Amino acid sequence: VTRATVDRERVVVIGAGFGGLAAARALKGAPFDVVVVDANNFHTFQPLLYQVATAGLDDDDIAYPARGIFRRQHNVGVRMARVTAVDLAERTVHLSRGEPLRYDVLVLAAGAVTATYGVEGVEQYAFGLKSLDDALALRAHIVERFEEAAIEPEIIDDGALTVVVCGGGPTGVELSGALGELFQKVLARDFRDVDVRRARVVLVEAADRLLGTFTPRSSERARTTLERRGVEVVVGVGVEKLDATSVQLSDGRRIPAHTVIWAAGVQASSLANVLGAETTRGGRLLVEADLSLPGHPEVFAVGDIAASPGPDGQLLPQVAQVAIQGGRHVARQLVRRRAGQSTEPFRYRDKGSMATIGRRDAVTELPNGWRFSGTIGWLAWLGLHLVYLIGFRNRANVLVNWAWNYLTYDRGSRILAESDRERIAGG
Ligand SMILES: Cc1cc2nc3c(=O)[nH]c(=O)nc-3n(C[C@H](O)[C@H](O)[C@H](O)COP(=O)(O)OP(=O)(O)OC[C@H]3O[C@@H](n4cnc5c(N)ncnc54)[C@H](O)[C@@H]3O)c2cc1C
């Protein structure tokens, strides 16, 4: 940012995710110079990562260059670097490259990472689904297992075509449904030389039902729909440990599987720990009602990294709307303070929850008690995701890809580039 003047405060935003972007965009035209710092040079639309992993969408359909987002917003600059430390006393952010950044106001929006809960083998052998790299690695691995099975069919008995998805929240449910469809509708036609009917998708959830934050009716619907589509659903059973070719369940069962996906939970970015501020059990930063850090009115935390209490005293969920609304709230408070006004508490407006279960089926629950499922729920899901995607080009690409996939049962993104093969060979 080159236009810094004495009376313009510098706002450093860590993270170009939902929360960080919302804060920076809402400061458009306000007397602040904003620097958005992200380890990547792009924003990732995480709710559609599972579609990249299952070959429904391309990686750049759901990612958008951070500099492009702020091309027309002249009070925002972008820095691609990993934040390694924050010095609250010196008001300085240390980066993996380049000079440290001084700030007048800091917005922490670094999101969350996969939580392994210390389960043996997860770190080494399971795939996460938190980043574009995770999604691409998973997609390449699955396609490669099918190629291997075409050459050596015996490895199917060893679990080469079995995927175990750990965690029956929205991500696990959406991913399992999409994997079932990928196997039976797409790869079955690609791999006529492989007995794809023997490919398995097993969804394991430790609680007694899927989609624990939804109503029991939606949970039941998700379960029956997935089972009808060939997904094996195991509830009330935990994952004890795993290795490269199998998963051990808490009921004594061992499932041979070459692919295990860990979608069982998240914990706040480790940045929350390096601050030395107080955190919850999930590593989230405790914040005041206005989302500032206790004792540091110049530092705010929004989104997955923050532990902001909702009206019922429970922590707000780690979902996109909480991050977006939190980011906008912080921007409003900065403007209020500049005008000599006091800050207001953050009030989250719940807009409801939704999860797709696969082709033409989804569950949608609105706060006023309305529930949609089946085709209407699915269309609502499609529409909402298109609205929240960034960039006209991305929306157009996603729409075309969805229409193509729907009409033809074909999916474009299943190539194995040499770099993918090297990555697989390198473990
Ligand atoms: C697979 C999946 C599916 C999901 N589906 C849904 C859904 O359907 N609906 C929904 O509402 N929510 C969904 N979520 C949750 C939602 O994506 C998150 O709640 C939301 O992204 C949180 O926004 P955020 O701004 O806090 O963090 P993020 O969007 O995660 O952004 C954090 C940013 O910080 C950057 N960063 C992290 N650490 C550093 C560092 N040290 N230095 C520099 N940069 C850093 C990261 O690169 C990232 O760009 C899903 C999440 C996942 C993983």
Coordinates of C-alpha atoms and ligand atoms in Angstrom, one line a residue:
V1 CA 0.0 0.0 0.0
T2 CA 1.6 3.2 -1.1
R3 CA -0.9 5.8 -0.2
A4 CA -0.4 5.6 3.6
T5 CA -0.6 9.1 5.1
V6 CA -0.4 10.2 8.7
D7 CA -4.1 10.1 9.4
R8 CA -4.9 6.9 7.6
E9 CA -4.7 3.8 9.9
R10 CA -3.1 0.7 8.6
V11 CA -5.3 -2.4 8.9
V12 CA -3.5 -5.8 8.4
V13 CA -5.9 -8.6 7.6
I14 CA -4.4 -12.1 8.0
G15 CA -6.3 -14.5 5.7
A16 CA -8.0 -14.1 2.3
G17 CA -10.8 -16.5 3.3
F18 CA -14.4 -15.7 3.8
G19 CA -13.8 -13.5 6.9
G20 CA -10.7 -11.6 5.8
L21 CA -12.2 -10.8 2.4
A22 CA -15.5 -9.6 3.9
A23 CA -13.6 -7.3 6.2
A24 CA -11.3 -5.9 3.5
R25 CA -14.2 -5.4 1.0
A26 CA -16.4 -3.7 3.6
L27 CA -13.6 -1.1 4.1
K28 CA -14.0 0.1 0.6
G29 CA -13.9 3.9 0.6
A30 CA -13.1 4.1 4.3
P31 CA -10.1 6.0 5.5
F32 CA -7.9 3.0 6.1
D33 CA -5.0 1.4 4.2
V34 CA -5.6 -2.3 4.2
V35 CA -3.0 -5.1 3.6
V36 CA -4.4 -8.6 3.1
V37 CA -1.8 -11.3 3.8
D38 CA -2.3 -14.9 2.8
A39 CA 0.0 -17.9 2.5
N40 CA -1.6 -18.4 -1.0
N41 CA -2.2 -15.9 -3.7
F42 CA -5.8 -16.9 -4.0
H43 CA -9.1 -17.3 -2.1
T44 CA -10.5 -20.9 -1.8
F45 CA -14.2 -21.5 -1.8
Q46 CA -14.0 -24.4 0.6
P47 CA -17.7 -25.6 0.4
L48 CA -17.0 -26.9 -3.1
L49 CA -13.7 -28.6 -2.4
Y50 CA -15.3 -31.9 -2.4
Q51 CA -16.4 -31.4 -6.0
V52 CA -12.8 -30.8 -7.0
A53 CA -11.8 -34.0 -5.2
T54 CA -14.5 -36.0 -7.0
A55 CA -13.7 -34.5 -10.5
G56 CA -16.9 -32.5 -10.8
L57 CA -15.1 -29.1 -10.9
D58 CA -11.7 -27.8 -11.8
D59 CA -9.4 -26.3 -9.2
D60 CA -9.6 -22.8 -10.6
D61 CA -13.4 -22.9 -10.8
I62 CA -13.5 -22.5 -7.0
A63 CA -10.4 -20.4 -6.4
Y64 CA -9.9 -16.7 -7.2
P65 CA -6.6 -14.7 -7.3
A66 CA -6.6 -12.4 -4.3
R67 CA -5.1 -9.5 -6.2
G68 CA -7.8 -9.8 -8.8
I69 CA -10.5 -9.4 -6.1
F70 CA -9.1 -6.0 -5.1
R71 CA -8.1 -4.8 -8.5
R72 CA -10.6 -2.0 -8.3
Q73 CA -10.4 -1.3 -4.5
H74 CA -7.4 1.0 -4.2
N75 CA -7.1 1.1 -0.5
V76 CA -6.3 -2.7 -0.4
G77 CA -2.9 -4.3 -1.1
V78 CA -2.2 -8.0 -1.1
R79 CA 0.9 -9.7 0.2
M80 CA 1.5 -13.4 -0.4
A81 CA 3.4 -14.7 2.6
R82 CA 2.8 -17.0 5.6
V83 CA 2.4 -15.2 8.9
T84 CA 4.9 -16.8 11.3
A85 CA 4.4 -14.6 14.4
V86 CA 2.5 -11.7 15.7
D87 CA 4.0 -9.3 18.2
L88 CA 1.0 -7.8 20.0
A89 CA 3.2 -5.4 22.1
E90 CA 5.1 -4.0 19.0
R91 CA 2.0 -4.2 16.8
T92 CA 4.0 -6.1 14.2
V93 CA 3.2 -9.1 12.0
H94 CA 6.2 -11.3 11.0
L95 CA 6.1 -13.0 7.6
S96 CA 7.8 -16.0 6.0
R97 CA 9.4 -13.6 3.5
G98 CA 9.8 -9.8 3.3
E99 CA 9.9 -7.2 6.0
P100 CA 7.6 -7.4 9.0
L101 CA 4.4 -5.4 8.7
R102 CA 3.4 -2.8 11.3
Y103 CA -0.3 -2.3 12.0
D104 CA -2.7 0.0 13.7
V105 CA -5.4 -2.6 13.6
L106 CA -5.1 -6.3 13.1
V107 CA -7.8 -8.6 11.8
L108 CA -7.1 -12.3 12.4
A109 CA -9.0 -14.4 9.9
A110 CA -6.6 -17.4 9.4
G111 CA -9.3 -20.0 9.6
A112 CA -8.9 -23.6 10.7
V113 CA -7.0 -26.8 9.9
T114 CA -7.9 -30.5 10.1
A115 CA -8.1 -31.8 13.7
T116 CA -6.7 -35.3 13.9
Y117 CA -7.7 -35.8 17.6
G118 CA -4.5 -37.8 18.0
V119 CA -5.9 -40.8 16.2
E120 CA -3.1 -43.1 15.2
G121 CA -2.2 -42.9 11.5
V122 CA -4.4 -39.9 10.5
E123 CA -1.5 -37.6 10.1
Q124 CA 0.6 -40.0 7.9
Y125 CA -2.1 -41.8 5.9
A126 CA -5.4 -39.9 5.7
F127 CA -6.3 -37.3 3.2
G128 CA -7.7 -34.0 4.6
L129 CA -10.0 -31.8 2.7
K130 CA -9.1 -28.3 3.8
S131 CA -7.2 -26.9 0.8
L132 CA -7.1 -27.1 -3.0
D133 CA -3.9 -29.2 -2.7
D134 CA -5.8 -31.7 -0.5
A135 CA -8.5 -32.0 -3.0
L136 CA -6.2 -32.4 -6.0
A137 CA -4.1 -35.0 -4.2
L138 CA -7.1 -37.0 -3.3
R139 CA -8.5 -36.9 -6.8
A140 CA -5.2 -38.0 -8.3
H141 CA -4.8 -40.8 -5.7
I142 CA -8.3 -42.2 -6.4
V143 CA -7.8 -42.2 -10.2
E144 CA -4.4 -43.7 -9.8
R145 CA -5.8 -46.6 -7.7
F146 CA -8.3 -47.4 -10.5
E147 CA -5.5 -47.4 -13.0
E148 CA -3.5 -49.7 -10.8
A149 CA -6.6 -52.0 -10.4
A150 CA -6.9 -52.2 -14.1
I151 CA -3.4 -53.7 -14.3
E152 CA -3.5 -55.8 -11.1
P153 CA -7.1 -56.7 -10.3
E154 CA -6.1 -58.7 -7.1
I155 CA -5.5 -55.4 -5.2
I156 CA -9.2 -54.8 -5.2
D157 CA -9.4 -57.4 -2.4
D158 CA -6.8 -55.5 -0.5
G159 CA -9.0 -52.3 -0.5
A160 CA -7.5 -50.5 -3.6
L161 CA -11.0 -49.3 -4.6
T162 CA -12.3 -48.8 -1.1
V163 CA -12.6 -45.3 0.3
V164 CA -13.4 -44.8 4.0
V165 CA -14.7 -41.3 4.8
C166 CA -14.3 -40.5 8.5
G167 CA -16.8 -38.0 9.9
G168 CA -20.5 -37.8 9.0
G169 CA -21.0 -34.0 9.1
P170 CA -21.9 -32.0 6.0
T171 CA -18.4 -32.5 4.4
G172 CA -18.4 -36.3 4.9
V173 CA -22.0 -36.6 3.7
E174 CA -21.4 -34.5 0.6
L175 CA -18.2 -36.2 -0.2
S176 CA -19.5 -39.7 0.2
G177 CA -22.5 -39.0 -2.1
A178 CA -20.2 -37.5 -4.7
L179 CA -17.8 -40.4 -4.5
G180 CA -20.5 -43.0 -4.9
E181 CA -21.7 -41.2 -8.0
L182 CA -18.1 -40.8 -9.4
F183 CA -17.5 -44.6 -9.0
Q184 CA -20.8 -45.9 -10.3
K185 CA -21.7 -43.4 -13.0
V186 CA -18.4 -42.2 -14.3
L187 CA -15.5 -44.5 -13.5
A188 CA -17.6 -47.6 -14.1
R189 CA -17.9 -46.5 -17.7
D190 CA -14.2 -45.3 -18.0
F191 CA -12.8 -48.5 -16.5
R192 CA -14.6 -51.3 -18.4
D193 CA -11.6 -53.5 -17.6
V194 CA -12.2 -53.1 -13.8
D195 CA -15.1 -54.6 -11.8
V196 CA -16.1 -51.2 -10.4
R197 CA -19.1 -52.8 -8.6
R198 CA -16.6 -53.9 -6.1
A199 CA -15.5 -50.3 -5.3
R200 CA -16.8 -49.3 -1.9
V201 CA -17.5 -46.0 -0.2
V202 CA -17.8 -46.4 3.6
L203 CA -18.9 -43.4 5.7
V204 CA -18.1 -43.8 9.4
E205 CA -19.5 -41.5 12.1
A206 CA -18.8 -41.8 15.8
A207 CA -22.1 -40.2 16.9
D208 CA -25.4 -42.1 16.6
R209 CA -26.5 -40.2 13.5
L210 CA -25.2 -38.3 10.4
L211 CA -25.4 -34.5 10.2
G212 CA -25.5 -34.0 14.0
T213 CA -26.3 -30.3 13.7
F214 CA -29.4 -30.9 11.6
T215 CA -32.8 -32.3 12.7
P216 CA -33.0 -36.1 13.1
R217 CA -35.4 -36.2 10.1
S218 CA -32.7 -34.7 7.8
S219 CA -30.1 -37.1 9.3
E220 CA -32.4 -40.0 8.5
R221 CA -33.0 -38.8 5.0
A222 CA -29.2 -38.4 4.4
R223 CA -28.6 -41.9 5.6
T224 CA -31.3 -43.6 3.5
T225 CA -30.4 -41.6 0.4
L226 CA -26.7 -42.4 0.7
E227 CA -27.5 -46.1 1.3
R228 CA -29.8 -46.2 -1.7
R229 CA -26.9 -44.8 -3.7
G230 CA -24.5 -47.6 -2.6
V231 CA -22.7 -45.8 0.3
E232 CA -22.2 -48.0 3.3
V233 CA -23.1 -45.9 6.4
V234 CA -21.6 -46.9 9.8
V235 CA -22.8 -44.8 12.8
G236 CA -22.1 -45.0 16.5
V237 CA -18.6 -46.4 15.8
G238 CA -15.3 -44.6 16.1
V239 CA -12.1 -44.9 14.1
E240 CA -9.4 -46.3 16.3
K241 CA -6.4 -46.2 14.0
L242 CA -5.4 -46.5 10.4
D243 CA -2.5 -47.3 8.2
A244 CA -1.8 -47.2 4.4
T245 CA -4.2 -50.0 3.6
S246 CA -6.7 -50.4 6.4
V247 CA -8.9 -48.7 9.0
Q248 CA -9.5 -50.2 12.4
L249 CA -12.9 -49.4 13.9
S250 CA -13.8 -49.3 17.6
D251 CA -16.2 -52.3 17.2
G252 CA -13.3 -54.5 16.2
R253 CA -14.0 -54.4 12.5
R254 CA -11.0 -53.8 10.1
I255 CA -11.8 -52.4 6.7
P256 CA -9.2 -52.9 4.0
A257 CA -9.0 -49.4 2.3
H258 CA -6.3 -47.7 0.3
T259 CA -8.0 -44.3 0.7
V260 CA -9.0 -42.8 3.9
I261 CA -10.4 -39.3 4.1
W262 CA -10.5 -37.5 7.5
A263 CA -13.4 -35.2 7.6
A264 CA -14.0 -35.6 11.3
G265 CA -13.3 -32.1 12.5
V266 CA -11.3 -28.9 12.5
Q267 CA -9.2 -26.9 14.9
A268 CA -8.3 -23.2 14.7
S269 CA -5.2 -22.2 12.8
S270 CA -2.0 -22.6 14.9
L271 CA -1.7 -18.8 14.6
A272 CA -4.1 -18.6 17.5
N273 CA -1.5 -20.3 19.7
V274 CA 1.5 -18.2 18.7
L275 CA -0.3 -15.1 20.0
G276 CA -0.2 -16.2 23.6
A277 CA -3.8 -15.2 24.0
E278 CA -6.5 -17.4 25.6
T279 CA -8.0 -20.1 23.5
T280 CA -10.7 -22.8 23.8
R281 CA -10.2 -26.5 23.6
G282 CA -10.5 -26.4 19.8
G283 CA -7.7 -23.7 19.8
R284 CA -10.1 -20.9 19.0
L285 CA -9.3 -17.4 20.2
L286 CA -11.6 -16.1 23.0
V287 CA -13.0 -12.7 22.0
E288 CA -15.1 -9.9 23.5
A289 CA -18.6 -9.3 22.3
D290 CA -17.4 -6.9 19.6
L291 CA -14.9 -9.6 18.4
S292 CA -11.8 -7.8 19.7
L293 CA -9.2 -9.7 21.7
P294 CA -9.4 -9.1 25.5
G295 CA -7.0 -6.4 26.4
H296 CA -6.3 -5.5 22.8
P297 CA -9.1 -3.4 21.3
E298 CA -6.9 -2.9 18.2
V299 CA -7.0 -6.7 17.4
F300 CA -10.0 -8.5 16.1
A301 CA -10.6 -12.2 15.3
V302 CA -13.3 -13.5 12.9
G303 CA -14.4 -16.7 11.4
D304 CA -13.1 -20.2 12.2
I305 CA -10.2 -18.9 14.3
A306 CA -12.5 -17.0 16.7
A307 CA -14.6 -18.4 19.5
S308 CA -17.5 -16.0 19.5
P309 CA -20.5 -16.8 21.6
G310 CA -24.0 -16.9 20.1
P311 CA -27.2 -15.8 21.7
D312 CA -27.6 -19.1 23.6
G313 CA -24.1 -18.9 25.0
Q314 CA -22.9 -21.7 22.7
L315 CA -20.0 -20.9 20.5
L316 CA -21.0 -19.9 16.9
P317 CA -20.4 -22.7 14.4
Q318 CA -17.3 -22.7 12.1
V319 CA -19.2 -21.9 8.9
A320 CA -18.9 -19.4 6.1
Q321 CA -21.7 -17.1 7.2
V322 CA -20.2 -16.6 10.6
A323 CA -16.9 -15.6 9.0
I324 CA -18.5 -13.3 6.4
Q325 CA -20.8 -11.5 8.9
G326 CA -17.9 -11.3 11.4
G327 CA -15.7 -9.7 8.8
R328 CA -18.3 -7.1 7.9
H329 CA -19.0 -6.4 11.6
V330 CA -15.3 -5.6 12.3
A331 CA -15.2 -3.2 9.3
R332 CA -18.2 -1.4 10.7
Q333 CA -16.7 -1.1 14.1
L334 CA -13.5 0.4 12.7
V335 CA -15.5 3.1 10.9
R336 CA -17.6 3.7 14.1
R337 CA -14.4 4.1 16.2
R338 CA -13.0 6.6 13.6
A339 CA -16.2 8.6 14.1
G340 CA -15.6 8.6 17.9
Q341 CA -18.4 6.1 18.6
S342 CA -18.1 3.0 20.7
T343 CA -18.1 -0.5 19.3
E344 CA -21.2 -2.7 19.1
P345 CA -21.5 -6.4 20.0
F346 CA -21.5 -8.8 17.1
R347 CA -25.0 -10.2 16.3
Y348 CA -25.0 -13.3 14.0
R349 CA -28.0 -13.8 11.8
D350 CA -28.4 -17.5 11.2
K351 CA -29.5 -18.0 7.6
G352 CA -29.9 -21.8 7.9
S353 CA -27.9 -24.9 6.9
M354 CA -27.8 -27.1 3.9
A355 CA -26.0 -30.2 2.7
T356 CA -26.2 -32.0 -0.7
I357 CA -26.5 -35.8 -0.6
G358 CA -25.8 -36.2 -4.3
R359 CA -27.6 -35.7 -7.6
R360 CA -31.0 -34.0 -7.1
D361 CA -31.0 -34.4 -3.4
A362 CA -30.1 -32.1 -0.5
V363 CA -31.4 -31.1 2.9
T364 CA -32.0 -27.5 3.6
E365 CA -33.1 -26.2 7.0
L366 CA -34.0 -22.5 7.6
P367 CA -34.1 -20.8 11.0
N368 CA -37.9 -20.2 10.7
G369 CA -38.5 -24.0 10.7
W370 CA -38.9 -24.4 7.0
R371 CA -37.3 -27.5 5.6
F372 CA -36.7 -28.5 2.0
S373 CA -35.3 -31.7 0.7
G374 CA -35.1 -33.6 -2.6
T375 CA -35.0 -31.6 -5.8
I376 CA -36.1 -28.3 -4.3
G377 CA -33.4 -28.5 -1.6
W378 CA -30.8 -29.4 -4.2
L379 CA -31.8 -26.4 -6.4
A380 CA -31.6 -24.1 -3.4
W381 CA -28.2 -25.5 -2.6
L382 CA -26.9 -25.0 -6.2
G383 CA -28.3 -21.4 -6.4
L384 CA -26.8 -20.3 -3.1
H385 CA -23.4 -21.7 -3.9
L386 CA -23.4 -19.9 -7.2
V387 CA -24.3 -16.6 -5.5
Y388 CA -21.5 -16.8 -2.9
L389 CA -18.8 -17.9 -5.4
I390 CA -16.5 -15.1 -6.2
G391 CA -16.2 -13.8 -9.8
F392 CA -18.4 -14.1 -12.8
R393 CA -16.0 -16.3 -14.7
N394 CA -16.0 -18.9 -11.8
R395 CA -19.8 -18.8 -11.6
A396 CA -20.1 -19.3 -15.4
N397 CA -17.6 -22.2 -15.3
V398 CA -19.3 -23.9 -12.4
L399 CA -22.7 -23.6 -14.0
V400 CA -21.4 -25.0 -17.3
N401 CA -19.6 -27.9 -15.5
W402 CA -22.7 -28.7 -13.3
A403 CA -25.0 -28.7 -16.4
W404 CA -22.5 -30.9 -18.3
N405 CA -22.1 -33.3 -15.4
Y406 CA -25.8 -33.5 -14.8
L407 CA -26.7 -34.1 -18.4
T408 CA -23.9 -36.4 -19.5
Y409 CA -22.8 -38.2 -16.3
D410 CA -19.3 -37.2 -17.6
R411 CA -16.7 -35.4 -15.5
G412 CA -13.8 -33.6 -17.1
S413 CA -11.3 -33.3 -14.3
R414 CA -9.9 -36.7 -14.0
I415 CA -6.5 -36.4 -15.7
L416 CA -3.3 -37.6 -14.0
A417 CA -0.6 -35.0 -14.8
E418 CA 3.0 -36.1 -14.4
S419 CA 3.3 -33.8 -11.4
D420 CA 0.4 -35.7 -9.8
R421 CA 2.1 -39.0 -10.5
E422 CA 5.3 -37.7 -9.0
R423 CA 3.4 -36.6 -5.9
I424 CA 1.8 -40.0 -5.5
A425 CA 5.2 -41.7 -6.0
G426 CA 6.7 -39.4 -3.4
G427 CA 4.0 -40.5 -0.9
Ligands
LIG1 C1 -14.5 -29.2 2.8 C2 -15.3 -28.1 3.5 C3 -16.6 -27.8 3.2 C4 -17.3 -26.8 3.9 N1 -18.6 -26.6 3.6 C5 -19.2 -25.6 4.1 C6 -20.6 -25.3 3.7 O1 -21.2 -26.0 2.9 N2 -21.2 -24.2 4.3 C7 -20.5 -23.4 5.2 O2 -21.1 -22.4 5.6 N3 -19.3 -23.6 5.5 C8 -18.6 -24.7 5.0 N4 -17.3 -24.9 5.4 C9 -16.7 -24.1 6.4 C10 -16.2 -22.8 5.8 O3 -15.5 -23.0 4.6 C11 -15.4 -22.1 6.9 O4 -16.2 -21.8 8.0 C12 -14.9 -20.7 6.3 O5 -14.0 -20.9 5.3 C13 -14.2 -19.9 7.4 O6 -13.7 -18.7 6.9 P1 -12.4 -18.0 7.5 O7 -12.3 -16.7 6.9 O8 -12.5 -18.1 9.0 O9 -11.2 -19.0 7.1 P2 -10.8 -19.6 5.7 O10 -11.9 -19.4 4.7 O11 -10.3 -20.9 6.0 O12 -9.6 -18.7 5.3 C14 -8.4 -18.6 6.0 C15 -7.3 -18.1 5.1 O13 -6.1 -17.8 5.9 C16 -5.0 -18.3 5.3 N5 -4.0 -18.6 6.3 C17 -4.1 -19.5 7.3 N6 -3.0 -19.4 8.1 C18 -2.2 -18.4 7.6 C19 -0.9 -17.9 7.9 N7 -0.2 -18.4 9.0 N8 -0.4 -16.9 7.1 C20 -1.0 -16.5 6.1 N9 -2.3 -16.9 5.7 C21 -2.8 -17.9 6.4 C22 -5.4 -19.5 4.5 O14 -4.6 -19.7 3.4 C23 -6.8 -19.1 4.1 O15 -6.9 -18.4 2.8 C24 -16.6 -26.0 4.8 C25 -15.3 -26.2 5.1 C26 -14.6 -27.2 4.4 C27 -13.1 -27.5 4.7

